[in-house]
Structure formats: C-alpha cells, structure tokens
mmCIF file of C-alpha atoms in Angstrom:
data_model
loop_
_atom_site.group_PDB
_atom_site.id
_atom_site.type_symbol
_atom_site.label_atom_id
_atom_site.label_comp_id
_atom_site.label_asym_id
_atom_site.label_seq_id
_atom_site.Cartn_x
_atom_site.Cartn_y
_atom_site.Cartn_z
ATOM 1 C CA MET U 38 -2.826 -29.714 36.987
ATOM 2 C CA MET U 39 -3.439 -26.208 35.651
ATOM 3 C CA VAL U 40 -1.245 -23.548 37.133
ATOM 4 C CA GLN U 41 -3.009 -20.251 37.808
ATOM 5 C CA THR U 42 -0.890 -17.265 36.779
ATOM 6 C CA PRO U 43 -1.653 -13.953 38.447
ATOM 7 C CA LEU U 44 -2.851 -11.372 35.954
ATOM 8 C CA GLY U 45 -0.198 -8.931 37.067
ATOM 9 C CA SER U 46 2.595 -11.342 36.174
ATOM 10 C CA MET U 47 1.295 -11.561 32.597
ATOM 11 C CA ALA U 48 1.829 -7.854 31.946
ATOM 12 C CA PRO U 49 5.622 -8.012 31.655
ATOM 13 C CA LEU U 50 5.346 -11.035 29.353
ATOM 14 C CA ALA U 51 2.799 -9.282 27.145
ATOM 15 C CA ALA U 52 5.003 -6.214 27.035
ATOM 16 C CA ARG U 53 8.006 -8.332 26.033
ATOM 17 C CA VAL U 54 6.012 -10.058 23.274
ATOM 18 C CA ALA U 55 4.729 -6.715 21.974
ATOM 19 C CA LEU U 56 8.243 -5.295 21.996
ATOM 20 C CA ALA U 57 9.606 -8.325 20.169
ATOM 21 C CA CYS U 58 6.904 -8.023 17.503
ATOM 22 C CA ALA U 59 7.584 -4.309 17.110
ATOM 23 C CA LEU U 60 11.269 -5.002 16.613
ATOM 24 C CA LEU U 61 10.659 -7.933 14.270
ATOM 25 C CA LEU U 62 8.146 -6.217 11.957
ATOM 26 C CA PRO U 63 10.503 -3.559 10.531
ATOM 27 C CA ALA U 64 13.143 -6.238 9.967
ATOM 28 C CA THR U 65 10.610 -8.421 8.134
ATOM 29 C CA LEU U 66 9.491 -5.470 5.993
ATOM 30 C CA ALA U 67 13.101 -4.548 5.283
ATOM 31 C CA ARG U 68 13.872 -8.091 4.098
ATOM 32 C CA ALA U 69 10.840 -8.031 1.769
ATOM 33 C CA ASP U 70 11.910 -4.611 0.505
ATOM 34 C CA GLU U 71 15.437 -5.795 -0.218
ATOM 35 C CA GLY U 72 14.033 -8.804 -2.088
ATOM 36 C CA SER U 73 11.977 -6.468 -4.270
ATOM 37 C CA TRP U 74 15.021 -4.291 -4.915
ATOM 38 C CA ALA U 75 17.090 -7.259 -6.100
ATOM 39 C CA ASP U 76 14.546 -7.971 -8.834
ATOM 40 C CA ILE U 77 14.146 -4.292 -9.753
ATOM 41 C CA ARG U 78 17.896 -3.792 -9.919
ATOM 42 C CA ALA U 79 18.413 -6.816 -12.151
ATOM 43 C CA SER U 80 15.657 -5.621 -14.492
ATOM 44 C CA LEU U 81 16.928 -2.041 -14.795
ATOM 45 C CA PHE U 82 20.685 -2.269 -14.447
ATOM 46 C CA GLY U 83 21.617 -5.942 -14.562
ATOM 47 C CA GLU U 84 23.065 -7.904 -11.666
ATOM 48 C CA THR U 85 26.726 -7.047 -12.211
ATOM 49 C CA ARG U 86 26.728 -3.311 -12.938
ATOM 50 C CA ALA U 87 28.163 -1.417 -9.972
ATOM 51 C CA ILE U 88 25.974 1.045 -8.074
ATOM 52 C CA GLU U 89 28.017 3.231 -5.742
ATOM 53 C CA ASP U 90 26.984 4.971 -2.534
ATOM 54 C CA GLY U 91 25.451 8.294 -3.562
ATOM 55 C CA ALA U 92 27.025 10.290 -0.718
ATOM 56 C CA GLY U 93 28.854 13.220 -2.254
ATOM 57 C CA VAL U 94 26.860 13.010 -5.497
ATOM 58 C CA ILE U 95 23.152 13.215 -4.584
ATOM 59 C CA ALA U 96 21.017 13.512 -1.453
ATOM 60 C CA LEU U 97 17.378 12.422 -1.172
ATOM 61 C CA GLU U 98 14.832 14.200 1.019
ATOM 62 C CA ALA U 99 11.563 12.444 1.887
ATOM 63 C CA PRO U 100 9.333 12.336 4.993
ATOM 64 C CA TYR U 101 9.803 9.325 7.272
ATOM 65 C CA ARG U 102 6.024 9.201 7.801
ATOM 66 C CA ALA U 103 3.996 10.721 4.968
ATOM 67 C CA LEU U 104 0.909 12.816 5.712
ATOM 68 C CA ASP U 105 -0.748 11.793 2.431
ATOM 69 C CA ALA U 106 0.381 8.584 0.709
ATOM 70 C CA ALA U 107 -0.963 9.846 -2.632
ATOM 71 C CA THR U 108 1.198 12.998 -2.623
ATOM 72 C CA VAL U 109 4.491 12.240 -0.911
ATOM 73 C CA PRO U 110 6.999 15.069 -1.466
ATOM 74 C CA ILE U 111 10.397 14.011 -2.808
ATOM 75 C CA LYS U 112 13.423 16.215 -3.336
ATOM 76 C CA ILE U 113 16.795 15.333 -4.852
ATOM 77 C CA VAL U 114 19.639 17.659 -3.974
ATOM 78 C CA PRO U 115 22.804 17.274 -6.066
ATOM 79 C CA GLN U 116 26.178 17.427 -4.370
ATOM 80 C CA ILE U 117 28.086 18.159 -7.588
ATOM 81 C CA PRO U 118 27.640 21.044 -10.063
ATOM 82 C CA GLN U 119 26.509 20.507 -13.633
ATOM 83 C CA SER U 120 29.459 21.175 -15.923
ATOM 84 C CA ALA U 121 30.447 20.090 -19.411
ATOM 85 C CA ASN U 122 33.115 17.804 -17.920
ATOM 86 C CA ARG U 123 30.959 16.076 -15.306
ATOM 87 C CA TYR U 124 27.240 16.199 -14.805
ATOM 88 C CA ILE U 125 24.262 14.125 -13.700
ATOM 89 C CA LYS U 126 22.798 12.754 -16.918
ATOM 90 C CA THR U 127 19.802 10.807 -15.609
ATOM 91 C CA LEU U 128 17.981 10.352 -12.339
ATOM 92 C CA THR U 129 15.738 7.334 -11.765
ATOM 93 C CA LEU U 130 13.248 7.281 -8.884
ATOM 94 C CA ILE U 131 12.203 3.880 -7.539
ATOM 95 C CA ILE U 132 9.628 2.945 -4.885
ATOM 96 C CA ASP U 133 10.379 -0.686 -4.082
ATOM 97 C CA GLU U 134 6.950 -1.854 -2.904
ATOM 98 C CA ASN U 135 4.752 0.015 -5.399
ATOM 99 C CA PRO U 136 2.828 -2.063 -7.979
ATOM 100 C CA SER U 137 4.858 -0.192 -10.608
ATOM 101 C CA PRO U 138 8.072 0.553 -8.692
ATOM 102 C CA VAL U 139 9.780 2.795 -11.249
ATOM 103 C CA VAL U 140 8.352 6.299 -10.833
ATOM 104 C CA GLY U 141 10.330 7.377 -13.865
ATOM 105 C CA THR U 142 13.603 8.615 -15.257
ATOM 106 C CA PHE U 143 14.521 12.289 -15.519
ATOM 107 C CA ARG U 144 17.159 13.450 -18.003
ATOM 108 C CA PHE U 145 19.373 16.463 -17.357
ATOM 109 C CA SER U 146 22.104 18.344 -19.183
ATOM 110 C CA PRO U 147 24.791 20.898 -18.266
ATOM 111 C CA ASP U 148 22.217 23.535 -19.280
ATOM 112 C CA ASN U 149 20.352 22.889 -16.030
ATOM 113 C CA GLY U 150 23.172 24.456 -14.036
ATOM 114 C CA ILE U 151 21.952 22.482 -10.982
ATOM 115 C CA ALA U 152 20.476 18.962 -11.205
ATOM 116 C CA SER U 153 18.024 19.587 -8.379
ATOM 117 C CA LEU U 154 14.536 18.109 -8.588
ATOM 118 C CA ALA U 155 11.383 18.150 -6.466
ATOM 119 C CA THR U 156 8.134 16.318 -7.195
ATOM 120 C CA ARG U 157 5.331 14.290 -5.574
ATOM 121 C CA VAL U 158 4.837 10.526 -5.730
ATOM 122 C CA ARG U 159 2.415 7.818 -4.649
ATOM 123 C CA VAL U 160 3.550 5.316 -2.019
ATOM 124 C CA ASN U 161 1.518 2.129 -1.699
ATOM 125 C CA ALA U 162 3.221 0.438 1.285
ATOM 126 C CA TYR U 163 6.010 0.957 3.809
ATOM 127 C CA THR U 164 9.027 0.940 1.552
ATOM 128 C CA ASN U 165 12.438 2.167 0.553
ATOM 129 C CA ILE U 166 12.488 5.010 -1.961
ATOM 130 C CA ARG U 167 15.645 5.141 -4.074
ATOM 131 C CA ALA U 168 17.184 7.852 -6.207
ATOM 132 C CA ILE U 169 19.778 6.560 -8.669
ATOM 133 C CA ALA U 170 21.877 9.097 -10.540
ATOM 134 C CA GLU U 171 23.893 8.265 -13.630
ATOM 135 C CA THR U 172 26.720 10.673 -14.430
ATOM 136 C CA ASN U 173 27.907 11.362 -17.958
ATOM 137 C CA ASP U 174 30.753 8.857 -17.550
ATOM 138 C CA GLY U 175 28.212 6.048 -17.011
ATOM 139 C CA ALA U 176 28.754 5.623 -13.243
ATOM 140 C CA LEU U 177 25.696 4.955 -11.036
ATOM 141 C CA TYR U 178 25.159 6.406 -7.559
ATOM 142 C CA MET U 179 22.269 5.603 -5.204
ATOM 143 C CA THR U 180 20.759 7.100 -2.091
ATOM 144 C CA THR U 181 17.811 5.627 -0.163
ATOM 145 C CA LYS U 182 15.122 6.744 2.287
ATOM 146 C CA TYR U 183 12.632 4.550 4.151
ATOM 147 C CA VAL U 184 9.097 5.992 4.064
ATOM 148 C CA LYS U 185 6.066 4.926 6.074
ATOM 149 C CA ALA U 186 2.945 5.361 3.944
ATOM 150 C CA SER U 187 0.325 3.067 2.447
ATOM 151 C CA GLY U 188 -2.535 3.056 -0.032
ATOM 152 C CA GLY U 189 -1.272 5.869 -2.236
ATOM 153 C CA CYS U 190 -1.837 4.065 -5.535
ATOM 154 C CA SER U 191 -5.488 3.281 -4.801
ATOM 155 C CA ALA U 192 -6.361 6.555 -3.035
ATOM 156 C CA PRO U 193 -9.327 8.393 -4.626
ATOM 157 C CA ALA U 194 -8.513 11.213 -7.019
ATOM 158 C CA GLY U 195 -8.765 14.726 -5.626
ATOM 159 C CA LYS U 196 -11.387 15.812 -8.178
ATOM 160 C CA ASP U 197 -14.392 14.017 -9.632
ATOM 161 C CA HIS U 198 -13.769 12.165 -12.869
ATOM 162 C CA GLU U 199 -15.585 14.575 -15.210
ATOM 163 C CA LEU U 200 -13.898 17.659 -13.746
ATOM 164 C CA ALA U 201 -10.476 15.977 -13.954
ATOM 165 C CA LEU U 202 -11.040 15.164 -17.628
ATOM 166 C CA SER U 203 -12.236 18.696 -18.400
ATOM 167 C CA ARG U 204 -9.013 20.183 -16.995
ATOM 168 C CA MET U 205 -6.679 17.609 -18.518
ATOM 169 C CA GLY U 206 -3.626 19.075 -20.218
ATOM 170 C CA LYS U 207 -3.809 22.560 -18.711
ATOM 171 C CA MET U 208 -0.297 23.701 -17.746
ATOM 172 C CA LYS U 209 1.400 26.300 -15.569
ATOM 173 C CA LEU U 210 4.973 27.524 -15.373
ATOM 174 C CA LYS U 211 6.272 29.553 -12.440
ATOM 175 C CA GLN U 212 9.592 31.370 -12.430
ATOM 176 C CA ILE U 213 10.913 31.233 -8.855
ATOM 177 C CA GLY U 214 12.949 34.235 -7.778
ATOM 178 C CA ALA U 215 14.801 36.595 -10.091
ATOM 179 C CA TRP U 216 16.269 35.104 -13.258
ATOM 180 C CA HIS U 217 19.596 36.359 -14.595
ATOM 181 C CA ALA U 218 21.282 35.406 -17.863
ATOM 182 C CA GLY U 219 23.905 32.683 -17.474
ATOM 183 C CA GLN U 220 22.929 31.812 -13.893
ATOM 184 C CA PRO U 221 20.984 28.763 -12.652
ATOM 185 C CA ALA U 222 17.337 29.685 -12.087
ATOM 186 C CA GLU U 223 14.588 27.642 -10.439
ATOM 187 C CA THR U 224 11.213 27.001 -12.025
ATOM 188 C CA GLN U 225 8.128 24.913 -11.337
ATOM 189 C CA PHE U 226 6.191 23.126 -14.066
ATOM 190 C CA MET U 227 2.703 21.751 -13.451
ATOM 191 C CA VAL U 228 0.283 19.881 -15.705
ATOM 192 C CA SER U 229 -3.318 19.031 -14.862
ATOM 193 C CA HIS U 230 -3.821 15.295 -15.320
ATOM 194 C CA PRO U 231 -5.573 12.743 -13.056
ATOM 195 C CA ASN U 232 -2.707 10.302 -13.575
ATOM 196 C CA TYR U 233 -5.033 7.396 -12.866
ATOM 197 C CA SER U 234 -3.148 4.376 -11.556
ATOM 198 C CA GLY U 235 -5.645 1.709 -12.659
ATOM 199 C CA MET U 236 -6.306 0.915 -8.975
ATOM 200 C CA GLN U 237 -8.925 3.612 -8.306
ATOM 201 C CA SER U 238 -12.694 3.869 -8.651
ATOM 202 C CA ASP U 239 -14.952 6.790 -9.539
ATOM 203 C CA GLN U 240 -16.245 8.218 -6.248
ATOM 204 C CA VAL U 241 -19.665 8.923 -7.798
ATOM 205 C CA THR U 242 -20.355 5.794 -9.847
ATOM 206 C CA GLN U 243 -17.991 3.473 -7.906
ATOM 207 C CA LEU U 244 -16.858 2.074 -11.256
ATOM 208 C CA TRP U 245 -13.216 1.132 -11.791
ATOM 209 C CA ILE U 246 -11.143 3.718 -13.672
ATOM 210 C CA PRO U 247 -8.555 2.319 -16.091
ATOM 211 C CA ALA U 248 -4.955 3.523 -15.944
ATOM 212 C CA ASP U 249 -4.455 6.879 -17.676
ATOM 213 C CA TYR U 250 -1.260 8.714 -16.792
ATOM 214 C CA VAL U 251 1.427 11.096 -18.005
ATOM 215 C CA ARG U 252 4.022 9.051 -19.864
ATOM 216 C CA THR U 253 6.514 11.686 -21.016
ATOM 217 C CA ILE U 254 7.339 15.325 -20.363
ATOM 218 C CA GLU U 255 9.782 17.235 -22.566
ATOM 219 C CA LEU U 256 10.918 20.714 -21.543
ATOM 220 C CA THR U 257 13.102 22.825 -23.819
ATOM 221 C CA LEU U 258 14.510 26.336 -23.500
ATOM 222 C CA GLY U 259 14.881 27.850 -26.948
ATOM 223 C CA ASP U 260 16.361 25.024 -29.006
ATOM 224 C CA LYS U 261 18.006 23.285 -26.012
ATOM 225 C CA PRO U 262 16.474 20.370 -24.083
ATOM 226 C CA VAL U 263 16.690 21.138 -20.358
ATOM 227 C CA LEU U 264 14.651 18.349 -18.740
ATOM 228 C CA SER U 265 12.695 15.302 -19.830
ATOM 229 C CA PHE U 266 10.744 12.674 -17.925
ATOM 230 C CA GLU U 267 9.544 9.200 -18.838
ATOM 231 C CA GLY U 268 7.400 7.532 -16.214
ATOM 232 C CA ASP U 269 4.474 5.476 -15.004
ATOM 233 C CA ILE U 270 1.600 5.412 -12.498
ATOM 234 C CA SER U 271 3.629 6.216 -9.359
ATOM 235 C CA MET U 272 3.757 9.946 -10.118
ATOM 236 C CA SER U 273 1.027 11.799 -8.200
ATOM 237 C CA GLU U 274 -2.096 13.310 -9.711
ATOM 238 C CA ASN U 275 -1.426 16.634 -11.481
ATOM 239 C CA PRO U 276 2.340 16.127 -11.872
ATOM 240 C CA SER U 277 4.501 18.969 -10.599
ATOM 241 C CA ILE U 278 8.264 19.271 -11.082
ATOM 242 C CA ARG U 279 10.613 21.903 -9.655
ATOM 243 C CA PHE U 280 13.929 22.070 -11.459
ATOM 244 C CA PHE U 281 16.671 24.438 -12.619
ATOM 245 C CA VAL U 282 17.592 25.962 -15.952
ATOM 246 C CA LYS U 283 20.446 28.277 -16.936
ATOM 247 C CA PRO U 284 18.963 30.836 -19.361
ATOM 248 C CA GLU U 285 21.307 32.661 -21.703
ATOM 249 C CA ASP U 286 18.758 35.065 -23.107
ATOM 250 C CA SER U 287 15.023 35.775 -23.077
ATOM 251 C CA ALA U 288 14.145 32.555 -24.862
ATOM 252 C CA VAL U 289 10.894 30.622 -24.740
ATOM 253 C CA LEU U 290 10.408 27.626 -22.462
ATOM 254 C CA HIS U 291 8.314 24.989 -24.234
ATOM 255 C CA ALA U 292 6.578 21.948 -22.722
ATOM 256 C CA LYS U 293 5.305 18.876 -24.512
ATOM 257 C CA VAL U 294 3.389 16.256 -22.522
ATOM 258 C CA THR U 295 2.264 12.853 -23.828
ATOM 259 C CA ASP U 296 0.065 10.509 -21.826
ATOM 260 C CA SER U 297 -0.622 6.778 -21.931
ATOM 261 C CA GLU U 298 -3.573 7.325 -24.283
ATOM 262 C CA ASP U 299 -1.258 9.123 -26.754
ATOM 263 C CA ARG U 300 -2.854 12.512 -26.108
ATOM 264 C CA VAL U 301 -0.344 15.315 -26.689
ATOM 265 C CA PHE U 302 -0.448 18.661 -24.866
ATOM 266 C CA GLU U 303 1.900 21.568 -25.645
ATOM 267 C CA GLN U 304 2.397 25.075 -24.325
ATOM 268 C CA SER U 305 5.106 27.779 -24.335
ATOM 269 C CA TRP U 306 6.036 30.632 -21.997
ATOM 270 C CA PRO U 307 8.401 33.556 -22.588
ATOM 271 C CA VAL U 308 11.247 33.720 -20.075
ATOM 272 C CA HIS U 309 11.630 37.002 -18.191
ATOM 273 C CA LEU U 310 15.194 37.949 -17.241
ATOM 274 C CA GLU U 311 16.341 40.710 -14.925
ATOM 275 C CA PRO U 312 18.355 43.396 -16.697
ATOM 276 C CA ALA U 313 22.116 43.149 -16.291
ATOM 277 C CA SER U 314 23.404 45.433 -13.531
#
C-alpha cells in the first residue's frame, strides 16, 4: 500500500536534506584540499620537515569569494622586520587545487626593509591558498586562507592574442609615496605578458594556445638583489608585484624577466629620493 504524503510535510524534509548537503560539501572539499596539500608538501619540503604556524611571522590577505578567478588579489604582510640577524628569506605561494599548485617562490633580503608582497593569481577551484615563509635560519612558517573561485586558469585572456604578443615584455615601475635614503619604500613592478596557462583558447580563432608564461623575475637596486621570483602558470596575466626596497642612494632599479620560451626582457629606472631634511 502506497502512503500518500502531504506536500507540505515534504518541505521540512527537503530543507533538512538541502542543509545537510550544504554542510557536507565544504567538508568534502576541505578533505580533498588537505589530500592535495599532503602531496604538495611532500614534494616541496619532504614529509618530516616541520612547518610552524605562521602567526607572528606572516599574515595572508585574500578575498573569501573572488570577483574574478583569473585575477585574485593576494597580499602577504610580514609580522617581523627584515634585519641582518633575522629576516624572511623566501616566500612560496601555493594554491592547492590549481593544475600547477605552486604559484612561485619569491626571494627577499634584509635590503627590502619590509618583506611585504602583493600580487594577483589565478584560482581554478575552491581551494586553500597557502603562504609559506622561510626565515634565514631555515625555519618554515605557514598561513592559509580558503578562497571561493573557479575557472581562473582557463579564463580567456584580457586582450586578443596578437595584441598581447605585440605588448609582450613592456614594463612599468611605480614609486609609491616619497622615498627617503635608508628607509623602506614601496614600489610596484609590472610586466606585460599574457602568461598563458596552456588551458586557454584564442577568442577569435578558438584555437588552443600553448603555455607561455613568465618564469623568472630578477629585480636589483644598484648592485644589490632586492627581489626575485621563480614561478609557473598560476600567476595572473600581466604580472604585477608590489614590494619594498630600502634605497641608500639614488641608484638604478633594474629588472630582468625571462619567460618559458627563453625570451629575455630588461629595463632600468633611476630611483628618485627626497632630499634629506
């Protein structure tokens, strides 16, 4: 005998099922994310090397829900100063569920003054984003943010293919605020490059575009290296990096960029300092 259930009595059940699914889905995603991290960790740092909680060393800022998965803003704020005795030597950005999870590794020195960093990345699926700092004594510290975004690695490029290629390698440097000798000063470096992920197609021809991305960035002030980057496809189109330097005089800031096709782009800018008061 079939029992007829009033439609109204089904509503609470449906609501309970929907609620259960909503609660279960993040947990399922989190478990998948943690499984990815275990493999990434073993590959980069080994299974036994300690990674400490990053609280008190670095903080990571990222949107919980990204407006554009192809250009997700990321900012790392250091909690310790850069000094000759103790400083953040490297910073590795990881996006667990990206096809190529390691965005890249940034290298600092005491000459940065502040090991702050801001850039934009691609996020391909709901995932944890991790910032792992290594201090000069070899200790590792990690902070994590969960970000809701998807499709960033296959999102169409912002410019058509021919225009992107014609602008490739053009660079800009922006001094932010007044720069004074011996004091940390913020700057923004930008390089025009489509940073193709290998998962995109030309919007005109609909043909697949092979991977073609910025592989290394080397920034020096005078004869001192102040920041370098070695990365992969997870950096957004037209890479942009905000960072700090500590100028001692009106030196020249030089940039050298190498991409995955072994093209090399170089440019220099004179540094303008405020006169001593």
